[in-house]
Amino acid sequence: MSVLATADQLAAALAARGEARSGATSPTSGLAPGLVQANLISVPADWAYDVLLFAQRNPRPCPVLEVLDAGSWESRLAAGSDLRTDIPGYRLWRDGVLAAEVTDATAAWEEHPDLVSFLIGCSFTFEAGLVEAGIPIRHQEAGRNVPMYRTSRACAPAGRLRGDMVVSMRAIPADRVADAVQISGRYPAVHGAPVAIGDPASLGIARLDAPEFGDAPVIEPGDVPVFWACGVTPQAAIMESRPPFALTHAPGSMFVTDVPDANYLV
Amino acid sequence: MSVLATADQLAAALAARGEARSGATSPTSGLAPGLVQANLISVPADWAYDVLLFAQRNPRPCPVLEVLDAGSWESRLAAGSDLRTDIPGYRLWRDGVLAAEVTDATAAWEEHPDLVSFLIGCSFTFEAGLVEAGIPIRHQEAGRNVPMYRTSRACAPAGRLRGDMVVSMRAIPADRVADAVQISGRYPAVHGAPVAIGDPASLGIARLDAPEFGDAPVIEPGDVPVFWACGVTPQAAIMESRPPFALTHAPGSMFVTDVPDANYLV
C-alpha cells in the first residue's frame, strides 16, 4: 500500500526526531502514533553485503525497511532526517563488544565515513494493530520492555554472519491468540505471524521467567505465551560475528519515520 | 508458512529438473503444479550487492526467493539441484547484450566461477491462485506468453543498477477484478497486488496492443486491463546497466523448485 501520513502525524514525527537531535534521550514508544519506528544497524561498507544477505535469508527476524547508500544518513522514510542525530540514543560496538553509548553519532560517522545503514522493522508496528483490536499487551500495561529470548533455532548463515534467532514473547489470553496470529500475519513485512505458540521448549527456551533481553514477563492466568521473530536477531548476529565496528540504536530508542504502519499491511 | 511438498509433487519437480539436465528444451509452464517456479539471474560476485540492493529497494518487481553463495549452484529450494544444468534454456549476456542461448550453462560457470545466483519469484505462483478461483487467464487459454510492458515508472536505483519497472498485463472480467486483487495480494512475496488497474496511461503505456515483451494481449469485451509488477524488471535493469557478464534463464524456461506455492501465501 502507499498510504500517506496526515499533517498531524508528520508534525509529531518531525518533533520526535527534532527532540532527539536537540539531545533528548527519552524512549520513542508512543511517539507519532500510527507511524513506523525502526531499528538501526550501521556497518562499514565492507560488511554491508553480509548483513543484507543475512536479512534476505532470515526475513522474519530481519525485515529490512531501507538500506541507505554508503556514507548517507538521510533516510528516504523521513525527508530531512539525519540518522547521525535523530535517534535518542546510540550504541557503538567494536569487535562485537559494546564500547560506548552516545546521544549523537556524528563522531562515529567521522571515524567511519563509509557506514551503510540498515533500518529494520520493529514490533511496534503490529503491536499497534493488536492494541486496536483490544488485545492486551502485558508488558506495555506494566510499563516494561518486552521479554526477549535467544532460541535454539539457528538463522541461515550469510557470509561472516551467523547466529540464533531471538524471539519476543507476548502473553495473550487464550481466546485472543487466533486474533493475534491473524492481525500480525497481515504485517508479513514486519515480523509477521508468530513463530511458535504455547510451548517455549519448542524453541529451546528453558525458563520463561528469565529472558536474555528486556524485562521479566507478565503472564496472567489463562494467558498463552506467543513468540514472534524479533528485530534483535540481526543485532545479536552482528555482535556474535564481531565486525570491527557497528553502530546501533539503544534499546527502546528507535528511529521515527514518516511512513504509516498501514503501508506494511497486506 | 512452511508447507511441505507431497511425494508426487517432489517426483514431478525432480523429473522436470532431470529432463532439463538431460537436454530437454521445453518450457516449464504446467510442470510440477503447486510448486514455485523461479527466474534466474547470475552475476559476477562484484555485482551481487548492487543486484541484492536493487531488489530490496524494488520488492514488488524483484521478489528474491533465494541468493546463493558465490560459486554455488545447488539451490536450497531444491535438494540436489544444479543451476548450471537444471533449467531448459539459458541466456548469456555480455556488456548488457544477448551473446548466446544455451541449454547447459556449465561452460559459462567455468568462465565465471564466482557467479552469484538470484532466484526471483514468478507470476506463475499467483496465476495458479487466480485459476483456482475460476478467473480466466486469457494468454494461457490462447497458448500465448503474457504481454509485458516497459512503464514510465522508474525503479529506485541501487549502485550501478537502474531501470524502469516492467509490468505484466492480464485482462480480467470487470466482475472478477476485485477477486484478482485480493488473491494476488495474498502473495506479497511474489509480486503481490496489481500496481495499476484499468488505465494503461497511468503507467505511461501508450499502446496496449504492442507489448515490449511477450505476446500481443487477448482482451475480451468487458475485460479490464490489470497490471502487475513483473520479474522481467531486474533482468531489464541488469541489461540496461551493462555488467560485463550475466546469465539468466530463457523466457518461459524457469527453475522448478521443491517449494509449494502456499509457502508464499499470507
XYZ file of C-alpha atoms in Angstrom:
532
model
C 0.000 0.000 0.000
C 1.117 3.572 -0.391
C -0.700 5.414 2.368
C 0.453 8.956 3.199
C 0.810 10.254 6.740
C -1.507 13.016 7.947
C -0.143 16.504 8.641
C -0.538 15.872 12.384
C 1.400 12.625 12.152
C 4.187 14.251 10.138
C 4.422 17.076 12.668
C 4.656 14.562 15.511
C 7.394 12.588 13.711
C 9.346 15.753 12.928
C 9.055 16.814 16.578
C 10.260 13.388 17.781
C 13.316 13.495 15.534
C 13.933 17.142 16.383
C 13.916 16.465 20.111
C 16.389 13.632 19.669
C 18.539 15.931 17.538
C 18.472 18.502 20.343
C 19.736 15.927 22.817
C 16.544 14.409 24.317
C 17.166 10.838 25.484
C 13.652 9.565 26.233
C 12.428 6.314 24.601
C 10.291 6.655 21.485
C 7.465 4.290 22.417
C 4.148 6.080 21.904
C 5.619 8.925 19.828
C 3.981 9.735 16.466
C 1.272 7.048 16.767
C 0.459 5.218 13.544
C 3.888 5.768 12.023
C 6.556 3.096 11.664
C 9.523 3.133 14.022
C 12.695 1.331 13.005
C 15.765 -0.373 14.421
C 19.124 0.942 13.185
C 22.245 -1.058 12.321
C 25.145 0.692 10.559
C 28.228 -1.243 9.473
C 31.324 -0.439 7.397
C 30.643 -0.842 3.667
C 32.797 -3.973 3.566
C 30.185 -5.720 5.781
C 27.051 -4.465 4.032
C 26.593 -7.404 1.659
C 26.799 -9.919 4.503
C 24.186 -8.006 6.507
C 21.823 -7.620 3.531
C 22.216 -11.299 2.602
C 21.622 -12.371 6.218
C 18.414 -10.342 6.205
C 17.306 -11.807 2.866
C 17.841 -15.325 4.216
C 16.115 -14.577 7.529
C 13.265 -12.235 6.626
C 11.044 -12.997 9.638
C 13.504 -11.721 12.259
C 15.232 -9.240 9.880
C 12.621 -7.274 7.908
C 14.663 -4.617 6.108
C 12.697 -1.409 5.539
C 15.549 0.551 3.971
C 19.230 0.279 3.096
C 20.976 3.627 2.701
C 23.896 4.178 0.357
C 27.352 4.042 1.918
C 28.053 7.343 3.661
C 24.425 8.543 3.524
C 22.453 9.468 6.631
C 19.206 10.887 5.256
C 16.544 8.180 5.261
C 14.060 8.042 2.395
C 11.477 7.118 5.042
C 11.703 10.633 6.529
C 12.579 13.693 4.430
C 15.260 15.877 6.008
C 16.169 13.242 8.582
C 19.696 12.663 9.866
C 20.480 9.180 11.176
C 23.565 10.553 12.962
C 21.487 12.619 15.364
C 17.750 11.862 15.095
C 17.700 8.812 17.381
C 17.645 9.491 21.154
C 20.432 7.026 21.929
C 23.095 5.023 20.111
C 25.385 2.137 20.905
C 28.878 1.785 19.446
C 30.277 -1.716 19.076
C 33.921 -2.598 18.437
C 34.804 -6.199 17.533
C 31.370 -7.276 18.774
C 31.748 -5.643 22.187
C 29.698 -2.686 23.436
C 32.222 0.161 23.517
C 30.101 3.245 24.262
C 26.605 4.711 24.474
C 26.158 8.166 22.960
C 23.292 10.517 22.129
C 24.955 11.849 18.984
C 26.686 9.569 16.475
C 28.356 12.308 14.422
C 31.825 11.476 15.757
C 31.326 7.790 14.931
C 30.437 8.773 11.368
C 33.575 10.918 11.117
C 35.580 7.894 12.202
C 33.752 5.601 9.690
C 32.587 7.759 6.760
C 31.621 4.687 4.674
C 28.912 3.340 7.014
C 25.969 1.570 5.392
C 22.804 1.933 7.465
C 20.008 -0.612 7.667
C 16.580 0.352 9.015
C 14.819 -2.761 10.253
C 11.151 -3.185 11.127
C 10.069 -3.250 14.738
C 7.251 -4.969 16.596
C 5.676 -1.597 17.500
C 4.019 -1.812 14.073
C 1.999 -4.965 14.689
C 1.546 -4.212 18.413
C -0.456 -1.145 17.383
C -2.752 -3.488 15.453
C -3.131 -5.776 18.464
C -3.969 -2.859 20.767
C -6.532 -1.554 18.286
C -8.208 -4.964 18.386
C -8.399 -4.811 22.178
C -5.752 -7.472 22.763
C -3.893 -6.661 25.998
C -0.134 -6.142 25.689
C 1.003 -7.145 29.186
C 4.466 -5.539 29.129
C 3.052 -2.230 27.894
C 0.396 -2.205 30.629
C 3.109 -2.897 33.220
C 5.396 -0.200 31.768
C 8.076 -2.770 30.995
C 10.164 -3.700 27.979
C 9.038 -6.790 26.048
C 10.810 -10.025 27.158
C 13.138 -11.473 24.514
C 14.772 -14.897 24.366
C 17.611 -16.466 22.437
C 16.258 -19.648 20.819
C 17.863 -22.907 19.705
C 16.776 -22.176 16.142
C 19.819 -21.225 14.040
C 19.394 -18.496 11.461
C 20.569 -19.253 7.937
C 24.181 -18.007 7.916
C 25.340 -15.445 5.344
C 28.989 -14.702 4.685
C 30.597 -13.882 8.023
C 27.234 -13.540 9.804
C 25.631 -16.279 11.837
C 23.574 -16.579 14.999
C 20.440 -17.983 16.601
C 17.017 -16.425 16.200
C 15.876 -14.159 19.015
C 12.134 -14.026 19.742
C 9.938 -11.654 21.672
C 7.145 -13.072 23.831
C 3.717 -11.662 24.496
C 1.346 -13.471 26.880
C -2.054 -13.412 25.198
C -5.431 -14.580 26.609
C -6.234 -17.984 25.052
C -9.372 -16.678 23.360
C -7.435 -13.882 21.590
C -4.435 -15.906 20.378
C -6.014 -16.656 16.988
C -6.825 -12.943 16.544
C -3.230 -12.055 17.411
C -1.975 -14.521 14.768
C -4.269 -13.158 12.100
C -3.565 -9.493 12.830
C 0.232 -9.847 12.999
C 0.113 -12.163 9.972
C -1.228 -9.243 7.960
C 2.122 -7.493 8.531
C 4.430 -10.025 6.807
C 6.996 -7.304 6.121
C 7.307 -6.513 9.838
C 7.930 -9.917 11.523
C 4.500 -11.311 10.505
C 2.741 -14.170 12.293
C 4.227 -15.845 15.391
C 6.948 -18.496 15.013
C 5.632 -20.591 17.918
C 2.667 -20.611 20.297
C 2.184 -22.188 23.702
C 5.363 -24.242 24.120
C 8.600 -22.416 24.992
C 10.518 -25.726 24.827
C 9.775 -25.970 21.098
C 12.171 -23.042 20.670
C 14.654 -24.347 23.233
C 13.557 -21.795 25.826
C 14.038 -23.405 29.247
C 12.973 -20.569 31.545
C 10.180 -18.241 30.502
C 10.780 -16.120 33.623
C 14.397 -15.377 32.672
C 14.566 -13.664 29.283
C 18.010 -12.874 27.856
C 16.930 -9.357 26.796
C 14.256 -6.954 28.024
C 12.266 -7.346 31.231
C 10.737 -10.350 33.008
C 7.362 -11.302 31.528
C 3.927 -10.547 32.954
C 1.693 -13.598 32.496
C -1.898 -13.593 33.738
C -3.940 -16.743 34.457
C -5.359 -18.055 31.168
C -2.622 -16.440 29.100
C -0.710 -18.407 26.467
C 2.887 -17.439 25.562
C 3.129 -16.349 21.925
C 6.561 -15.956 20.292
C 7.417 -13.647 17.413
C 10.685 -13.377 15.482
C 12.477 -10.354 16.936
C 14.450 -7.486 15.404
C 17.185 -8.017 17.988
C 18.217 -11.093 15.948
C 20.375 -9.260 13.369
C 21.968 -7.161 16.096
C 22.811 -10.317 18.072
C 24.226 -11.945 14.930
C 26.341 -8.913 14.165
C 27.700 -8.873 17.688
C 28.422 -12.614 17.581
C 30.188 -12.197 14.242
C 32.392 -9.367 15.545
C 32.666 -6.801 12.773
C 35.406 -4.273 13.616
C 32.739 -1.580 14.102
C 28.971 -1.254 14.255
C 26.558 1.474 15.283
C 23.042 0.645 16.506
C 20.175 2.417 18.233
C 19.952 1.998 22.005
C 17.120 -0.316 23.132
C 13.761 1.488 23.097
C 15.229 4.481 21.253
C 14.022 3.934 17.704
C 14.120 5.939 14.503
C 10.680 7.548 13.983
C 9.772 7.568 10.272
C 7.152 9.474 8.264
C 5.630 6.202 6.965
C 2.224 4.988 8.232
C 2.058 1.439 9.604
C -0.686 0.756 7.049
C 1.936 0.637 4.292
C 3.091 -2.713 5.638
C -0.423 -4.186 5.891
C -1.444 -6.910 3.435
C 4.090 -20.700 6.185
C 6.229 -23.815 5.999
C 4.204 -26.228 3.911
C 5.967 -29.339 2.580
C 5.500 -30.659 -0.916
C 3.797 -34.028 -1.421
C 5.781 -37.026 -2.679
C 4.029 -36.723 -6.053
C 4.946 -33.048 -6.327
C 8.573 -33.735 -5.424
C 8.742 -36.512 -8.011
C 7.325 -34.172 -10.655
C 9.824 -31.430 -9.757
C 12.733 -33.875 -9.817
C 11.568 -35.159 -13.205
C 11.302 -31.599 -14.580
C 14.828 -30.717 -13.465
C 16.139 -34.104 -14.644
C 14.701 -33.640 -18.121
C 16.284 -30.209 -18.384
C 19.575 -31.704 -17.197
C 19.304 -34.330 -19.944
C 18.900 -31.631 -22.564
C 15.127 -31.126 -22.852
C 14.298 -27.606 -24.003
C 10.521 -27.407 -23.490
C 9.050 -24.549 -21.427
C 8.228 -25.309 -17.785
C 4.707 -23.877 -17.627
C 2.383 -26.507 -16.133
C 5.195 -28.711 -14.778
C 5.036 -29.779 -11.105
C 1.758 -27.972 -10.388
C 1.556 -26.277 -6.994
C 5.314 -25.777 -6.720
C 7.084 -22.450 -7.126
C 8.996 -21.778 -10.333
C 11.685 -19.106 -10.320
C 13.519 -16.687 -12.596
C 17.315 -16.946 -12.582
C 19.849 -14.128 -12.691
C 23.532 -14.886 -12.060
C 26.139 -12.130 -11.960
C 29.836 -11.927 -11.057
C 30.334 -11.553 -7.284
C 31.417 -7.937 -7.750
C 27.861 -7.103 -8.906
C 25.948 -9.101 -6.285
C 25.490 -6.295 -3.763
C 24.049 -3.958 -6.399
C 21.569 -6.628 -7.515
C 20.512 -7.503 -3.968
C 20.150 -3.825 -3.043
C 18.125 -3.141 -6.206
C 15.804 -5.984 -5.238
C 15.481 -4.719 -1.652
C 14.547 -1.264 -2.929
C 12.119 -2.629 -5.535
C 10.491 -5.623 -3.864
C 7.291 -5.666 -5.939
C 9.016 -6.339 -9.278
C 12.043 -8.106 -7.714
C 10.880 -10.630 -5.103
C 14.061 -12.516 -4.188
C 13.371 -16.115 -3.163
C 16.998 -17.118 -2.695
C 20.527 -15.786 -3.073
C 23.178 -18.483 -3.415
C 26.729 -18.083 -2.188
C 29.300 -17.067 -4.798
C 30.294 -20.122 -6.814
C 27.392 -22.279 -5.554
C 24.866 -23.862 -7.895
C 22.779 -26.067 -5.593
C 19.616 -24.214 -4.602
C 18.280 -24.644 -1.082
C 14.830 -24.599 -2.674
C 15.531 -27.989 -4.320
C 17.857 -30.558 -2.772
C 20.372 -31.990 -5.233
C 19.622 -29.342 -7.844
C 22.218 -27.868 -10.185
C 21.515 -24.373 -11.512
C 24.091 -24.915 -14.283
C 22.012 -27.601 -15.970
C 18.517 -27.909 -14.441
C 16.867 -25.115 -16.451
C 15.768 -25.957 -20.014
C 17.338 -22.845 -21.556
C 19.778 -20.097 -20.617
C 20.783 -16.729 -21.975
C 24.305 -15.334 -21.731
C 24.703 -11.566 -21.674
C 27.947 -9.663 -22.234
C 28.040 -5.916 -21.507
C 24.244 -5.928 -21.490
C 23.923 -7.541 -24.923
C 22.494 -11.014 -25.561
C 25.539 -13.051 -26.608
C 24.253 -16.633 -26.749
C 21.428 -19.024 -25.881
C 22.485 -22.381 -24.451
C 20.827 -25.406 -22.854
C 23.743 -26.068 -20.485
C 25.481 -23.269 -18.566
C 28.425 -25.315 -17.312
C 30.890 -23.624 -19.654
C 29.677 -20.184 -18.545
C 30.311 -21.203 -14.944
C 33.825 -22.364 -15.821
C 34.441 -18.973 -17.365
C 32.980 -17.161 -14.302
C 33.478 -19.393 -11.249
C 32.432 -16.622 -8.823
C 28.854 -16.205 -10.085
C 26.224 -15.247 -7.501
C 22.787 -16.581 -8.441
C 19.481 -14.938 -7.594
C 16.220 -16.887 -7.794
C 13.358 -14.455 -8.239
C 9.649 -15.109 -7.836
C 7.467 -15.540 -10.872
C 3.839 -14.789 -11.639
C 3.058 -18.497 -12.132
C 2.625 -18.575 -8.337
C -0.276 -16.144 -8.120
C -1.696 -17.188 -11.506
C -2.309 -20.634 -10.021
C -4.400 -18.929 -7.330
C -6.368 -16.982 -9.952
C -7.056 -20.137 -11.978
C -8.198 -21.969 -8.851
C -10.693 -19.171 -8.234
C -12.065 -19.578 -11.750
C -10.613 -16.302 -13.040
C -9.778 -16.709 -16.748
C -6.142 -16.157 -17.722
C -6.535 -15.051 -21.338
C -2.965 -15.620 -22.513
C -2.904 -19.143 -21.042
C -6.187 -20.020 -22.741
C -4.788 -18.740 -26.048
C -1.499 -20.612 -25.552
C 0.464 -17.360 -25.592
C 3.080 -15.741 -23.390
C 1.835 -12.994 -21.051
C 2.170 -9.463 -22.524
C 4.732 -7.288 -20.724
C 5.297 -3.542 -20.971
C 8.067 -1.152 -20.008
C 6.484 1.606 -17.875
C 7.398 5.227 -17.203
C 7.774 4.405 -13.524
C 11.471 4.449 -12.581
C 12.688 1.845 -10.128
C 14.696 3.083 -7.151
C 18.310 2.894 -8.367
C 20.911 0.889 -6.443
C 24.625 1.232 -7.053
C 25.216 0.731 -10.760
C 21.705 -0.630 -11.370
C 18.819 1.447 -12.635
C 15.833 0.997 -14.929
C 12.095 1.392 -15.349
C 9.581 -1.045 -13.931
C 8.262 -3.674 -16.318
C 4.683 -4.877 -15.781
C 2.734 -7.870 -16.995
C -0.896 -7.386 -18.041
C -3.833 -9.724 -17.616
C -7.230 -8.767 -18.996
C -9.752 -9.691 -16.299
C -13.574 -9.580 -16.448
C -14.746 -6.469 -14.571
C -16.658 -8.508 -12.005
C -13.554 -10.559 -11.118
C -11.010 -7.721 -10.844
C -11.542 -7.286 -7.104
C -11.073 -11.035 -6.591
C -7.868 -10.931 -8.631
C -6.561 -8.092 -6.430
C -7.375 -9.906 -3.229
C -5.947 -13.254 -4.317
C -2.685 -11.862 -5.709
C -2.445 -9.533 -2.701
C -2.173 -12.603 -0.503
C 1.150 -13.381 -2.230
C 3.075 -10.219 -1.250
C 6.382 -12.075 -1.565
C 5.671 -12.933 -5.209
C 4.723 -9.592 -6.848
C 1.586 -9.144 -4.684
C -1.397 -6.987 -5.663
C -1.530 -5.127 -9.006
C 0.314 -1.810 -9.397
C -2.425 -0.295 -11.617
C -5.877 -1.227 -12.884
C -7.864 -0.031 -15.875
C -5.721 2.816 -17.210
C -2.567 1.928 -19.177
C -1.695 5.640 -19.490
C -1.221 5.861 -15.715
C 1.901 3.743 -16.256
C 2.946 5.554 -19.423
C 1.806 2.669 -21.626
C 0.662 4.164 -24.930
C -0.259 1.040 -26.877
C -1.791 -1.914 -25.103
C -1.673 -3.946 -28.326
C 2.099 -3.605 -28.648
C 3.846 -5.033 -25.600
C 7.648 -4.759 -25.414
C 7.988 -8.386 -24.225
C 5.836 -11.496 -24.618
C 2.876 -11.819 -26.968
C 0.082 -9.462 -28.007
C -2.741 -9.417 -25.449
C -6.088 -11.158 -25.700
C -8.814 -8.836 -24.400
C -12.470 -9.904 -24.391
C -15.412 -7.481 -24.257
C -15.989 -6.456 -20.646
C -12.380 -7.135 -19.654
C -10.339 -4.590 -17.706
C -6.531 -4.465 -18.077
C -4.807 -5.260 -14.777
C -1.077 -4.604 -14.378
C 1.296 -6.446 -12.058
C 4.955 -5.698 -11.318
C 6.935 -8.172 -13.414
C 10.026 -10.296 -12.753
C 11.494 -9.153 -16.062
C 12.245 -5.827 -14.329
C 15.540 -6.836 -12.691
C 16.673 -8.533 -15.896
C 15.892 -5.370 -17.875
C 17.746 -3.263 -15.298
C 20.773 -5.528 -15.419
C 20.843 -5.372 -19.184
C 20.464 -1.583 -19.144
C 23.268 -1.309 -16.599
C 25.636 -3.467 -18.674
C 27.501 -5.727 -16.279
C 30.405 -7.419 -18.085
C 28.612 -10.764 -17.803
C 25.241 -12.146 -16.715
C 23.487 -15.478 -17.023
C 19.680 -15.736 -16.978
C 17.026 -18.315 -17.760
C 15.474 -18.167 -21.226
C 11.891 -16.801 -21.260
C 9.393 -19.464 -20.210
C 12.156 -21.829 -19.077
C 12.077 -21.471 -15.328
C 13.773 -23.207 -12.424
C 11.305 -25.683 -10.878
C 11.696 -25.777 -7.083
C 10.512 -28.225 -4.407
C 8.652 -25.451 -2.540
C 4.827 -25.295 -2.571
C 3.236 -22.006 -3.636
C 1.403 -21.994 -0.281
C 4.636 -21.009 1.463
C 4.289 -17.538 -0.032
C 0.632 -17.132 0.944
C -0.238 -14.690 3.708
